[in-house]
Amino acid sequence: MPLTRSKSLPSTENGGSDRQNLPSGRSVAGILHKWTNYGKGWRSRWFLLRDGILSYSKIRRPENVNMLSPSDDVRLIGDNSDDRLSKMYSCSGRGGRRKHHKTIGIVHLKVSSYRESKSDNKKFYIFTATKTLHLRTDSRSDRAAWLQALASTRRILPLQSLSGDFSFVSPKDLSISTERLKKRLREEGINENLVKQCGEIVDSEFSKVQEQIKLLHEERTKLLDALKQLEMANLEAETSGIHESVYQLPNHKYSSLSRGKYSECSTSASSEVFEDISEEDEPSFHDTIECFNEPDVDSENMHFKRRTRLPDPAEKEKGVSLWSMIKDNVGKDLSRVCLPVYFNEPISSLQRCFEDLEYSYLLDQAYEYGKSGNSLLRALYVAAFAVAGYASTEGRHCKPFNPLLGETYEADFPEMGIRFVSEKVSHHPTVIACHCEGKGWKFWGDTNLRSKFWGRSIQLEPVGVLTLEFDDGETFQWSKVTTTIYNILLGKLYCDHHGTMQIRGNRQYSCTLKFKEQSILDRNPHQVNGFVEDVTGKKAATVFGKWNDSLHYVAGDAFNKASSSLLWKSTKPPPNLTRYNLTSFAITLNELTPGLEEKLPPTDSRLRPDQRHLEKGEYEKANEEKQRLERRQRTSRKIQESGWRPRWFEPQGESESYKYTGGYWEARDEKRWDDCPNIFGEFTEEVADCA
């Protein structure tokens, strides 16, 4: 009988090929548990791997569906799969009603990748361009069999050239002849001048059609290039999959599940295998957070959805008179001016640093392009990332909270594939250091923000260097441009970024970006223009766009906007805007997700009381706590001069820059925060002396 059951794929002898492991036309099928959502959890699904396509469907009563034909050449994985087919054929043999199952999802393995779970030996993940499947087997050996089947299928897929699949004539090869038309007109006795004019009209109309075909040809070429890059990226992702040699299954007998509990046509089987769903009842379910990258998926981060709005304010906010504050603070350093919480937004400067990573997927793309040998596109996407960090500042007129000395902030976003930690490492001058790790890259830097209040405007001068390093050793460094907030007293308040940004690479390409300063009558503000050049100074690409909207590029020395390509586009603002104008990403930064508070160190910004009260709209309490913490802040200089050192960063020689020392996430896993003081607690002189 062709339909067989196996706990593993056949082993290859004498160096047999993968086609011997999984012959052409041979399929693999079985029951896997698929994560749907927090409400419904894990649900059993019937999976079928055939011809490079993995499909799955809901499991109904065994007598209601015919999933496989006995003539199919299918290898089953798992005891539950064998029981399922046995019950199905027994019931169908007694006149049971048989219907074809409905496929609810498919995955093309040629453009997907997979990986086993590091924390659970029964789980594995399949990543596509649009979603991530979280799957679980009943045993470790079943998982190994499925992964070995996926590996064998991926290696026997035909690697077809996209350029050979789509034939399309070049516009240069298109031509027409008007000789037949002219000959016919002459036969009718038409004047020679009129014949010539008719030929010119036809040639003119054809040239217009040829231009349209040329544009279509260019669009097709761009599309094919994108498809080739996608195919190449996904084929390279196979290296992150599991090598078949890792899964040499033990050679011993497997015990079957007891079948005496149910009759041959029983419909009361365990809910872990069957779902009691009628044909009309089609409950909806959703996958967990979907992304293109392959982050470390942790079960603790799978069961919550990040918030989309701030809490409703508990009190009505009161305005503050500017005149009484301005007259005493003109020309002073803004970081030393005590402002009421009315001028703050409910996040700290440490969290604002993490906002620069909102578009971290640009760095993922830069890593992939560099990995495939396209250094120019890597430099362009790095430039797009450097510009995209300013998009969140549009309409943001409030000041973030100034962190206390030693205050930290962590961000673990597995759906983005990044981990971030920042710390205030110096009080005078105010210096914030940060470190982030992503897929194939690391990003770090420190910023000393010098601010001046000039009555009608606030000018922010960032001092510090940001560094991006890819795993292959290529690095880029740049500094931020000047930021100015205008119309503090009269008129519409607005923010502008201006200056020149030099992105210096250590290999082939560097980039220069010019942020144009907005004038009073400027009708096209926020402009950014620049270029990428190689080590010889030759211009390789031109960049243009707006820092609050999008960025485009044109390859080569010539500049033609019509042939530009999009690098980055900003996300849409959230539907429930407040006066803070936080982006959807920024709204999530101060959230205490389920189970997070008990893992945080006592220095994390989420635990800062004045910031938390402001977020809840408890303005009186926020002001009281802010004044209390600022009294404590005044002792920071004394604490720093007495020998205080940052916990997670250390200075690098005489360069006055800071670098991450490591150990934060290890301490978090062990909840080892003994050397992290409660900086937000009640302040006493003894605290300062001990520090």
XYZ file of C-alpha atoms in Angstrom:
691
model
C 0.000 0.000 0.000
C 1.606 3.315 -1.071
C 0.303 5.250 1.949
C 2.856 4.637 4.715
C 3.663 5.916 8.167
C 7.105 6.764 9.437
C 8.591 8.595 12.388
C 11.529 9.716 10.254
C 12.692 9.966 6.692
C 14.728 7.100 5.228
C 18.442 7.375 5.766
C 20.754 7.747 2.790
C 23.256 5.037 2.162
C 26.577 5.474 0.453
C 26.135 9.197 0.175
C 22.660 9.020 -1.375
C 21.117 12.262 -2.587
C 18.187 14.129 -1.139
C 16.060 12.868 -4.001
C 16.491 9.443 -2.484
C 15.391 10.842 0.857
C 12.253 12.443 -0.558
C 11.549 11.046 -4.064
C 9.812 13.125 -6.694
C 6.059 12.982 -6.125
C 6.499 11.737 -2.553
C 4.627 13.812 0.023
C 4.849 14.221 3.779
C 1.774 14.779 5.930
C 0.761 14.844 9.557
C -0.834 16.750 12.409
C 0.975 19.785 13.824
C -0.180 22.178 16.533
C -0.248 25.747 15.223
C -0.295 28.840 17.419
C -3.283 31.027 16.490
C -3.722 33.743 19.136
C -3.823 34.292 22.872
C -7.547 33.541 23.103
C -7.467 30.207 21.255
C -3.853 29.200 21.816
C -2.532 26.100 20.044
C -4.852 24.441 17.505
C -4.338 21.162 15.673
C -3.991 21.480 11.898
C -3.473 18.962 9.122
C -0.236 19.768 7.226
C 0.684 18.396 3.804
C 4.122 18.908 2.191
C 3.985 18.267 -1.550
C 5.942 19.601 -4.548
C 7.655 22.332 -2.532
C 4.385 23.651 -1.058
C 3.348 23.250 2.571
C -0.437 23.542 2.970
C -2.561 23.234 6.085
C -6.232 22.939 6.944
C -8.500 22.671 9.951
C -9.193 19.216 11.370
C -12.857 18.266 11.537
C -14.635 15.092 12.521
C -12.940 12.116 10.882
C -16.057 10.952 9.054
C -16.661 14.374 7.465
C -13.544 14.751 5.348
C -11.286 12.822 3.028
C -7.800 14.281 3.372
C -5.801 11.683 1.449
C -6.506 8.945 -1.010
C -5.162 5.454 -0.200
C -3.352 5.578 -3.565
C -1.390 8.704 -2.622
C 2.340 8.235 -2.063
C 2.446 9.987 1.314
C 4.693 9.512 4.320
C 3.026 10.235 7.658
C 4.811 11.748 10.641
C 3.517 11.251 14.160
C 1.278 8.784 16.012
C -1.685 11.161 15.923
C -1.448 11.343 12.128
C -1.608 7.541 11.869
C -4.603 7.391 14.216
C -6.286 10.138 12.238
C -6.039 8.290 8.917
C -7.045 4.969 10.470
C -10.249 6.439 11.924
C -10.990 8.261 8.679
C -10.789 5.166 6.486
C -12.688 3.056 9.007
C -15.526 5.554 9.071
C -15.562 6.030 5.288
C -15.716 2.241 4.870
C -18.979 2.198 6.853
C -20.690 4.670 4.594
C -19.455 7.824 6.284
C -19.967 11.110 4.477
C -16.759 12.192 2.677
C -15.868 15.730 1.654
C -12.711 17.395 0.451
C -10.912 19.418 3.113
C -10.558 23.191 2.748
C -6.994 24.514 2.662
C -6.693 27.634 4.817
C -3.014 28.407 4.265
C -0.069 27.595 2.024
C 3.674 28.252 2.247
C 6.001 28.188 -0.764
C 9.241 26.752 0.568
C 11.310 28.279 -2.235
C 10.813 31.753 -0.720
C 10.668 30.864 2.960
C 12.966 29.643 5.699
C 12.646 27.721 8.935
C 14.314 27.283 12.305
C 13.889 25.173 15.415
C 13.065 26.671 18.813
C 15.969 27.063 21.208
C 13.776 26.879 24.314
C 11.369 24.040 23.390
C 12.505 20.818 21.693
C 9.048 20.265 20.192
C 8.607 23.648 18.508
C 9.866 25.131 15.242
C 9.120 28.176 13.097
C 8.549 28.766 9.386
C 9.214 32.311 8.158
C 7.695 33.754 4.980
C 7.689 37.285 3.596
C 4.327 38.019 5.233
C 4.006 35.873 8.330
C 5.606 33.525 10.819
C 4.131 30.098 11.567
C 4.681 28.873 15.138
C 4.407 25.071 15.063
C 4.681 22.344 17.683
C 4.921 18.563 17.387
C 4.053 15.844 19.900
C 7.656 14.702 20.319
C 11.213 15.772 19.642
C 11.646 13.033 17.031
C 8.559 14.236 15.154
C 10.034 17.744 15.004
C 13.300 16.338 13.665
C 11.416 14.398 10.981
C 9.518 17.500 9.845
C 12.662 19.635 9.723
C 14.527 16.967 7.789
C 11.627 16.794 5.323
C 11.709 20.585 4.892
C 15.470 20.510 4.331
C 15.206 17.729 1.749
C 12.407 19.506 -0.109
C 14.260 22.832 -0.182
C 17.338 21.250 -1.728
C 15.487 19.507 -4.570
C 13.518 22.584 -5.626
C 14.459 23.635 -9.177
C 16.495 26.812 -9.176
C 15.046 28.541 -12.217
C 16.371 31.802 -13.535
C 13.801 34.541 -13.429
C 15.241 36.117 -16.526
C 14.551 32.950 -18.467
C 10.943 32.617 -17.340
C 9.716 35.952 -18.684
C 10.586 36.823 -22.239
C 9.967 40.386 -23.263
C 11.232 42.170 -26.334
C 13.379 45.245 -25.780
C 11.937 48.591 -26.949
C 15.072 49.087 -29.062
C 14.149 45.987 -31.098
C 10.690 47.293 -31.973
C 10.280 48.868 -35.403
C 7.633 49.429 -38.084
C 7.716 50.121 -41.794
C 5.442 52.569 -43.622
C 6.430 51.397 -47.113
C 3.259 49.349 -47.662
C 1.121 52.298 -46.547
C 2.954 54.673 -48.888
C 2.696 52.222 -51.793
C -1.054 51.873 -51.278
C -1.541 55.633 -51.121
C 0.423 56.119 -54.328
C -1.723 53.504 -56.035
C -4.750 55.585 -55.107
C -3.158 58.615 -56.729
C -2.464 60.519 -53.530
C -0.107 63.477 -53.773
C 3.503 62.639 -52.786
C 3.626 65.375 -50.138
C 0.493 63.954 -48.521
C 1.989 60.455 -48.629
C 5.088 61.765 -46.863
C 2.989 63.511 -44.193
C 1.032 60.299 -43.533
C 4.294 58.402 -43.034
C 5.526 61.046 -40.593
C 2.256 60.868 -38.611
C 2.558 57.085 -38.296
C 6.207 57.365 -37.212
C 5.287 60.026 -34.633
C 2.490 57.922 -33.148
C 4.717 54.868 -33.037
C 7.443 56.790 -31.185
C 4.895 57.617 -28.470
C 3.932 53.963 -28.174
C 7.615 53.048 -28.071
C 8.177 55.437 -25.141
C 5.323 53.820 -23.239
C 6.735 50.371 -23.924
C 10.131 51.595 -22.739
C 8.658 52.693 -19.407
C 6.901 49.345 -19.033
C 10.164 47.579 -19.841
C 12.001 49.566 -17.139
C 9.312 48.764 -14.567
C 9.503 45.079 -15.511
C 13.299 45.122 -15.148
C 13.043 46.660 -11.678
C 10.439 44.069 -10.703
C 12.599 41.182 -11.901
C 15.610 42.582 -10.042
C 13.544 42.784 -6.867
C 12.302 39.210 -7.349
C 15.855 37.982 -7.923
C 17.049 39.695 -4.746
C 14.128 38.227 -2.801
C 14.836 34.754 -4.128
C 18.538 35.100 -3.366
C 17.865 36.371 0.163
C 15.540 33.476 0.906
C 17.885 30.908 -0.569
C 20.664 32.310 1.608
C 18.307 32.097 4.575
C 18.496 28.330 4.185
C 21.836 28.485 5.950
C 19.940 29.539 9.075
C 17.886 26.351 8.769
C 18.845 22.974 10.192
C 21.503 20.834 8.605
C 20.156 17.340 8.123
C 23.136 15.777 9.886
C 21.972 17.372 13.120
C 18.816 15.302 12.983
C 20.008 11.695 12.797
C 17.146 10.022 14.588
C 17.775 7.180 17.041
C 17.085 3.740 15.611
C 14.570 2.225 17.976
C 10.899 1.264 18.076
C 8.222 3.849 18.760
C 5.197 2.875 20.790
C 1.791 3.694 19.326
C -0.922 5.532 21.209
C -3.563 3.373 22.785
C -6.586 2.960 20.513
C -8.814 1.117 22.909
C -10.284 4.280 24.366
C -12.467 5.001 21.349
C -14.565 2.856 19.059
C -13.636 2.601 15.393
C -16.047 5.375 14.390
C -15.894 7.351 17.611
C -16.504 11.083 17.295
C -15.448 11.925 20.847
C -11.717 11.902 20.288
C -9.442 14.150 22.286
C -9.816 17.856 21.556
C -6.058 18.054 21.105
C -6.445 16.103 17.861
C -9.979 16.835 16.624
C -12.123 19.957 16.703
C -15.888 19.727 16.920
C -16.700 22.280 14.217
C -19.680 22.105 11.881
C -19.435 22.999 8.197
C -21.241 26.282 8.826
C -19.202 27.222 11.887
C -16.037 28.933 10.659
C -14.449 30.729 13.654
C -11.763 33.214 12.693
C -8.260 33.038 14.105
C -5.099 35.059 13.628
C -1.414 34.334 13.558
C 0.892 35.925 16.073
C 2.929 39.023 15.193
C 4.127 38.721 11.627
C 7.432 39.982 10.289
C 9.956 39.307 7.538
C 12.938 38.816 9.827
C 13.737 35.738 11.880
C 13.978 36.996 15.469
C 14.444 34.922 18.575
C 10.870 34.017 19.351
C 10.261 33.675 23.060
C 7.000 32.240 24.363
C 6.717 35.026 26.944
C 6.498 37.615 24.152
C 3.901 35.746 22.109
C 0.916 36.312 24.368
C 0.372 40.055 24.319
C -0.378 42.811 21.875
C 1.335 46.155 22.321
C -0.938 49.068 23.061
C -2.142 51.487 20.405
C -3.078 54.487 22.578
C -2.157 56.181 25.860
C -4.392 55.856 28.941
C -7.222 58.374 29.213
C -6.132 61.314 31.449
C -7.487 61.231 35.000
C -7.466 65.042 35.357
C -8.054 68.076 33.196
C -4.736 69.634 32.261
C -4.021 73.234 33.242
C -2.050 75.628 31.085
C 1.166 77.343 32.179
C 2.155 80.979 31.665
C 5.309 81.222 29.572
C 6.156 84.836 30.398
C 6.940 84.181 34.040
C 9.431 81.470 33.040
C 11.063 83.095 30.023
C 12.282 86.274 31.706
C 14.435 84.293 34.164
C 15.855 81.683 31.776
C 16.994 83.471 28.591
C 20.435 82.188 27.543
C 20.585 79.417 30.147
C 21.204 75.724 29.535
C 17.732 74.219 29.178
C 18.775 70.946 30.804
C 19.299 72.830 34.094
C 16.014 74.727 33.973
C 13.248 73.339 36.222
C 10.138 73.119 34.018
C 6.674 71.913 35.044
C 5.447 68.641 33.550
C 3.212 70.635 31.199
C 6.259 70.982 28.937
C 7.132 67.262 29.097
C 5.949 64.266 27.138
C 5.511 60.928 28.962
C 8.787 59.357 27.814
C 12.405 60.001 28.754
C 15.413 60.932 26.640
C 16.582 57.328 26.977
C 13.399 56.165 25.283
C 13.696 58.868 22.640
C 17.065 57.307 21.728
C 15.282 54.038 21.005
C 12.834 55.836 18.689
C 15.697 56.074 16.204
C 15.370 52.293 15.824
C 11.720 52.395 14.721
C 12.823 51.709 11.151
C 15.454 49.123 12.032
C 14.228 46.980 9.150
C 16.270 49.323 6.918
C 19.416 48.013 8.596
C 18.202 44.438 8.094
C 17.883 45.196 4.382
C 21.282 46.900 4.338
C 22.803 43.799 5.912
C 21.235 41.517 3.286
C 22.324 43.723 0.369
C 25.891 43.872 1.648
C 25.861 40.141 2.205
C 24.880 39.603 -1.429
C 27.689 41.905 -2.622
C 25.708 45.099 -3.290
C 27.697 47.620 -1.239
C 26.001 50.623 -2.857
C 22.511 49.633 -1.749
C 23.868 48.902 1.723
C 25.194 52.466 1.969
C 21.902 53.857 0.632
C 19.815 51.987 3.190
C 22.138 53.121 5.984
C 21.552 56.697 4.808
C 17.796 56.068 4.805
C 18.018 54.795 8.385
C 19.952 57.897 9.472
C 17.242 60.140 7.993
C 14.249 58.057 9.126
C 15.117 58.626 12.785
C 13.930 62.233 12.454
C 10.431 61.344 11.202
C 9.057 60.860 14.720
C 9.941 64.458 15.668
C 7.290 65.950 13.365
C 4.758 67.768 15.535
C 6.540 66.783 18.764
C 6.715 70.018 20.751
C 7.126 68.654 24.267
C 10.409 67.918 26.019
C 11.274 64.363 27.094
C 12.118 63.788 30.753
C 15.758 64.353 31.632
C 16.991 61.006 33.061
C 18.533 60.714 36.509
C 22.175 59.703 36.772
C 22.308 55.924 36.322
C 18.790 55.705 34.898
C 18.433 52.981 32.244
C 15.978 51.805 29.627
C 15.688 48.443 27.932
C 13.692 47.452 24.847
C 13.258 43.812 23.887
C 11.265 43.702 20.647
C 11.434 40.128 19.269
C 8.910 41.012 16.551
C 11.536 43.418 15.177
C 14.497 41.191 15.982
C 16.273 43.806 18.127
C 17.423 44.332 21.726
C 18.293 47.777 23.030
C 19.711 49.170 26.271
C 20.593 52.765 27.194
C 21.918 54.508 30.298
C 22.611 58.028 31.470
C 26.345 57.819 32.053
C 27.121 61.437 33.004
C 25.216 64.316 34.556
C 27.596 67.225 33.857
C 27.802 67.191 30.921
C 24.594 65.229 30.262
C 25.618 62.143 28.275
C 23.376 59.240 27.254
C 24.881 56.024 25.873
C 22.998 53.301 24.016
C 23.609 49.915 22.418
C 21.386 47.855 20.104
C 21.806 44.436 18.510
C 19.897 43.351 15.414
C 20.061 40.749 12.695
C 23.640 40.887 11.453
C 24.453 44.339 12.877
C 25.176 46.341 16.027
C 24.410 49.993 16.632
C 25.779 52.132 19.463
C 26.573 55.693 20.360
C 26.489 58.420 22.976
C 24.967 61.876 22.815
C 25.740 65.023 24.752
C 22.807 67.303 23.944
C 23.652 70.958 24.398
C 20.506 73.070 24.498
C 19.974 76.827 24.632
C 16.785 78.747 25.236
C 16.736 82.034 23.281
C 13.275 83.331 24.126
C 11.644 82.717 20.742
C 13.367 79.426 19.977
C 15.189 76.456 21.485
C 18.331 75.184 19.772
C 19.603 71.649 20.344
C 23.191 70.828 19.375
C 23.935 67.074 19.537
C 27.543 66.182 20.331
C 28.577 62.571 19.825
C 29.144 59.864 17.239
C 26.779 57.067 16.231
C 28.362 53.830 15.000
C 26.839 51.029 12.949
C 28.816 47.819 12.504
C 27.798 44.853 10.364
C 28.889 41.299 11.082
C 31.200 41.317 8.060
C 33.237 44.168 9.563
C 31.892 47.092 7.524
C 31.140 50.135 9.708
C 29.468 53.502 9.237
C 29.717 56.504 11.550
C 27.836 59.800 11.626
C 26.718 62.611 13.912
C 23.274 64.164 14.108
C 22.415 67.598 12.749
C 21.167 70.664 14.643
C 17.538 70.785 15.781
C 15.677 74.052 16.427
C 12.173 74.567 17.847
C 10.695 77.865 16.661
C 7.861 80.206 17.772
C 7.998 79.486 21.477
C 6.128 82.759 22.204
C 4.000 83.617 19.182
C 2.840 81.791 16.103
C 2.632 78.101 15.319
C 5.208 76.006 17.137
C 7.302 73.865 14.791
C 10.527 71.890 14.738
C 13.216 71.857 12.057
C 16.460 69.951 11.494
C 19.258 71.540 9.533
C 22.924 71.049 8.793
C 25.182 68.563 7.023
C 25.434 64.900 7.988
C 28.548 62.987 6.978
C 28.077 59.201 7.002
C 31.591 57.802 6.800
C 32.114 54.186 5.747
C 35.316 52.233 6.256
C 35.146 50.495 2.887
C 33.880 51.488 -0.537
C 31.125 54.074 -0.001
C 30.337 57.117 2.145
C 27.382 59.480 2.068
C 26.815 63.222 2.509
C 23.329 64.505 3.399
C 22.254 68.141 3.531
C 19.257 68.979 5.734
C 17.929 72.253 4.339
C 17.009 74.873 6.931
C 13.421 76.000 6.605
C 12.848 79.672 5.798
C 9.802 81.746 6.713
C 8.357 81.639 3.194
C 9.488 78.125 2.358
C 6.606 76.182 0.787
C 8.523 72.916 0.564
C 10.082 72.333 4.005
C 11.912 69.351 5.532
C 14.032 68.732 2.440
C 17.017 66.394 2.486
C 19.423 66.107 -0.444
C 22.695 64.283 -0.760
C 24.816 61.780 -2.595
C 26.796 58.580 -2.137
C 30.375 58.518 -3.407
C 33.076 55.874 -3.572
C 36.616 56.065 -2.212
C 37.797 57.850 -5.357
C 35.237 60.629 -4.904
C 33.059 59.503 -7.814
C 29.342 60.026 -7.269
C 27.571 56.647 -7.253
C 24.009 57.735 -6.414
C 21.903 60.791 -5.598
C 19.551 60.894 -2.601
C 16.598 63.222 -2.111
C 13.390 63.434 -0.088
C 11.948 64.777 3.162
C 12.961 63.717 6.646
C 9.319 63.522 7.771
C 7.993 61.579 4.771
C 10.226 59.539 2.478
C 13.614 59.166 0.823
C 14.416 58.217 -2.791
C 17.586 57.576 -4.742
C 18.808 57.624 -8.337
C 21.771 55.412 -9.205
C 24.624 56.865 -11.211
C 26.021 60.339 -11.728
C 23.013 61.728 -13.623
C 19.953 62.932 -11.716
C 16.478 62.102 -13.020
C 13.581 62.015 -10.567
C 11.464 60.040 -13.027
C 13.801 57.051 -12.672
C 14.141 57.236 -8.878
C 13.492 54.349 -6.497
C 12.001 54.466 -3.002
C 14.280 53.731 -0.050
C 12.048 54.565 2.897
C 8.507 55.745 3.633
C 7.333 56.919 7.065
C 4.472 55.141 8.808
C 1.067 56.753 9.180
C 0.256 58.561 12.455
C -1.984 56.760 14.968
C -5.736 57.451 14.817
C -5.953 58.645 18.442
C -3.564 61.592 18.552
C -2.976 63.517 21.772
C -1.241 66.852 22.279
C 2.051 64.932 22.556
C 1.753 63.721 18.933
C 3.485 60.448 19.746
C 3.897 57.961 16.910
C 2.378 54.479 17.138
C 5.848 53.177 17.944
C 6.512 55.783 20.661
C 3.203 54.955 22.369
C 4.528 51.464 23.141
C 7.845 52.535 24.667
C 6.651 53.288 28.215
C 4.209 50.380 28.360
C 4.573 47.791 31.103
C 3.648 44.647 29.189
C 2.488 41.539 31.132
C 5.269 40.100 33.275
C 7.759 42.830 32.374
C 7.847 44.870 35.599
C 9.225 42.021 37.701
C 12.137 41.610 35.281
C 13.188 45.252 35.063
C 16.017 46.755 37.115
C 14.950 49.475 39.583
C 16.665 52.044 37.335
C 14.408 51.550 34.274
C 12.564 54.621 32.947
C 9.234 52.783 32.984
C 9.396 52.819 36.785
C 9.927 56.582 37.051
C 6.919 57.892 39.062
C 6.565 61.421 37.612
C 6.665 60.073 34.079
C 4.081 57.387 34.918
C 1.748 59.923 36.563
C 1.979 62.184 33.519
C 1.114 59.292 31.214
C -1.999 58.579 33.296
C -3.005 62.250 33.296
C -2.378 62.704 37.050
C -0.725 66.100 36.636
C -0.578 67.243 40.270
C 1.152 64.043 41.379
C 3.465 64.245 38.376
C 4.594 67.758 39.319
C 5.196 66.758 42.943
C 7.269 63.731 41.955
C 9.203 65.714 39.358
C 10.223 68.328 41.927
C 11.234 65.587 44.383
C 13.385 63.793 41.814
C 14.988 67.025 40.654
C 16.072 67.756 44.219
C 17.736 64.393 44.168
C 19.197 65.156 40.746
C 21.044 68.172 42.128
C 23.269 65.815 44.112
C 24.248 63.905 40.969
C 27.317 66.019 40.343
C 28.563 65.313 43.855
C 27.874 61.595 43.367
C 29.658 61.577 40.009
C 32.735 63.386 41.359
C 32.967 60.955 44.280
C 33.868 58.094 41.913
C 30.538 56.903 40.544
C 30.785 54.762 37.406
C 28.114 53.694 34.886
C 26.856 50.139 35.312
C 26.561 48.998 31.688
C 28.891 51.328 29.759
C 32.493 52.432 30.122
C 34.486 55.334 28.631
C 36.830 54.585 25.741
C 40.210 56.144 26.502
C 40.452 59.876 25.947
C 37.810 59.978 23.210
C 35.073 60.741 25.780
C 32.852 58.146 24.081
C 31.184 55.212 25.831
C 30.789 51.591 24.809
C 28.583 48.784 26.116
C 30.396 46.419 28.487
C 27.877 43.584 28.178
C 26.110 41.511 30.808
C 22.774 43.340 30.953
C 20.606 40.628 29.422
C 22.374 37.921 31.420
C 21.633 39.834 34.629
C 18.040 40.258 33.498
C 17.611 36.515 32.955
C 18.894 35.896 36.487
C 17.065 38.927 37.967
C 20.395 39.974 39.455
C 20.001 43.704 40.164
C 21.802 43.936 43.531
C 24.217 46.590 42.242
C 21.420 48.727 40.744
C 20.158 51.238 43.349
C 16.555 52.371 43.617
C 17.173 55.820 42.179
C 13.464 56.710 42.134
C 12.920 55.991 45.830
C 12.957 58.378 48.774
C 16.157 60.394 48.905
C 18.363 60.758 51.992
C 21.831 62.163 52.474
C 23.023 58.651 53.289
C 22.108 57.591 49.748
C 24.384 60.227 48.287
C 27.213 59.300 50.658
C 26.899 55.593 49.837
C 26.839 56.344 46.136
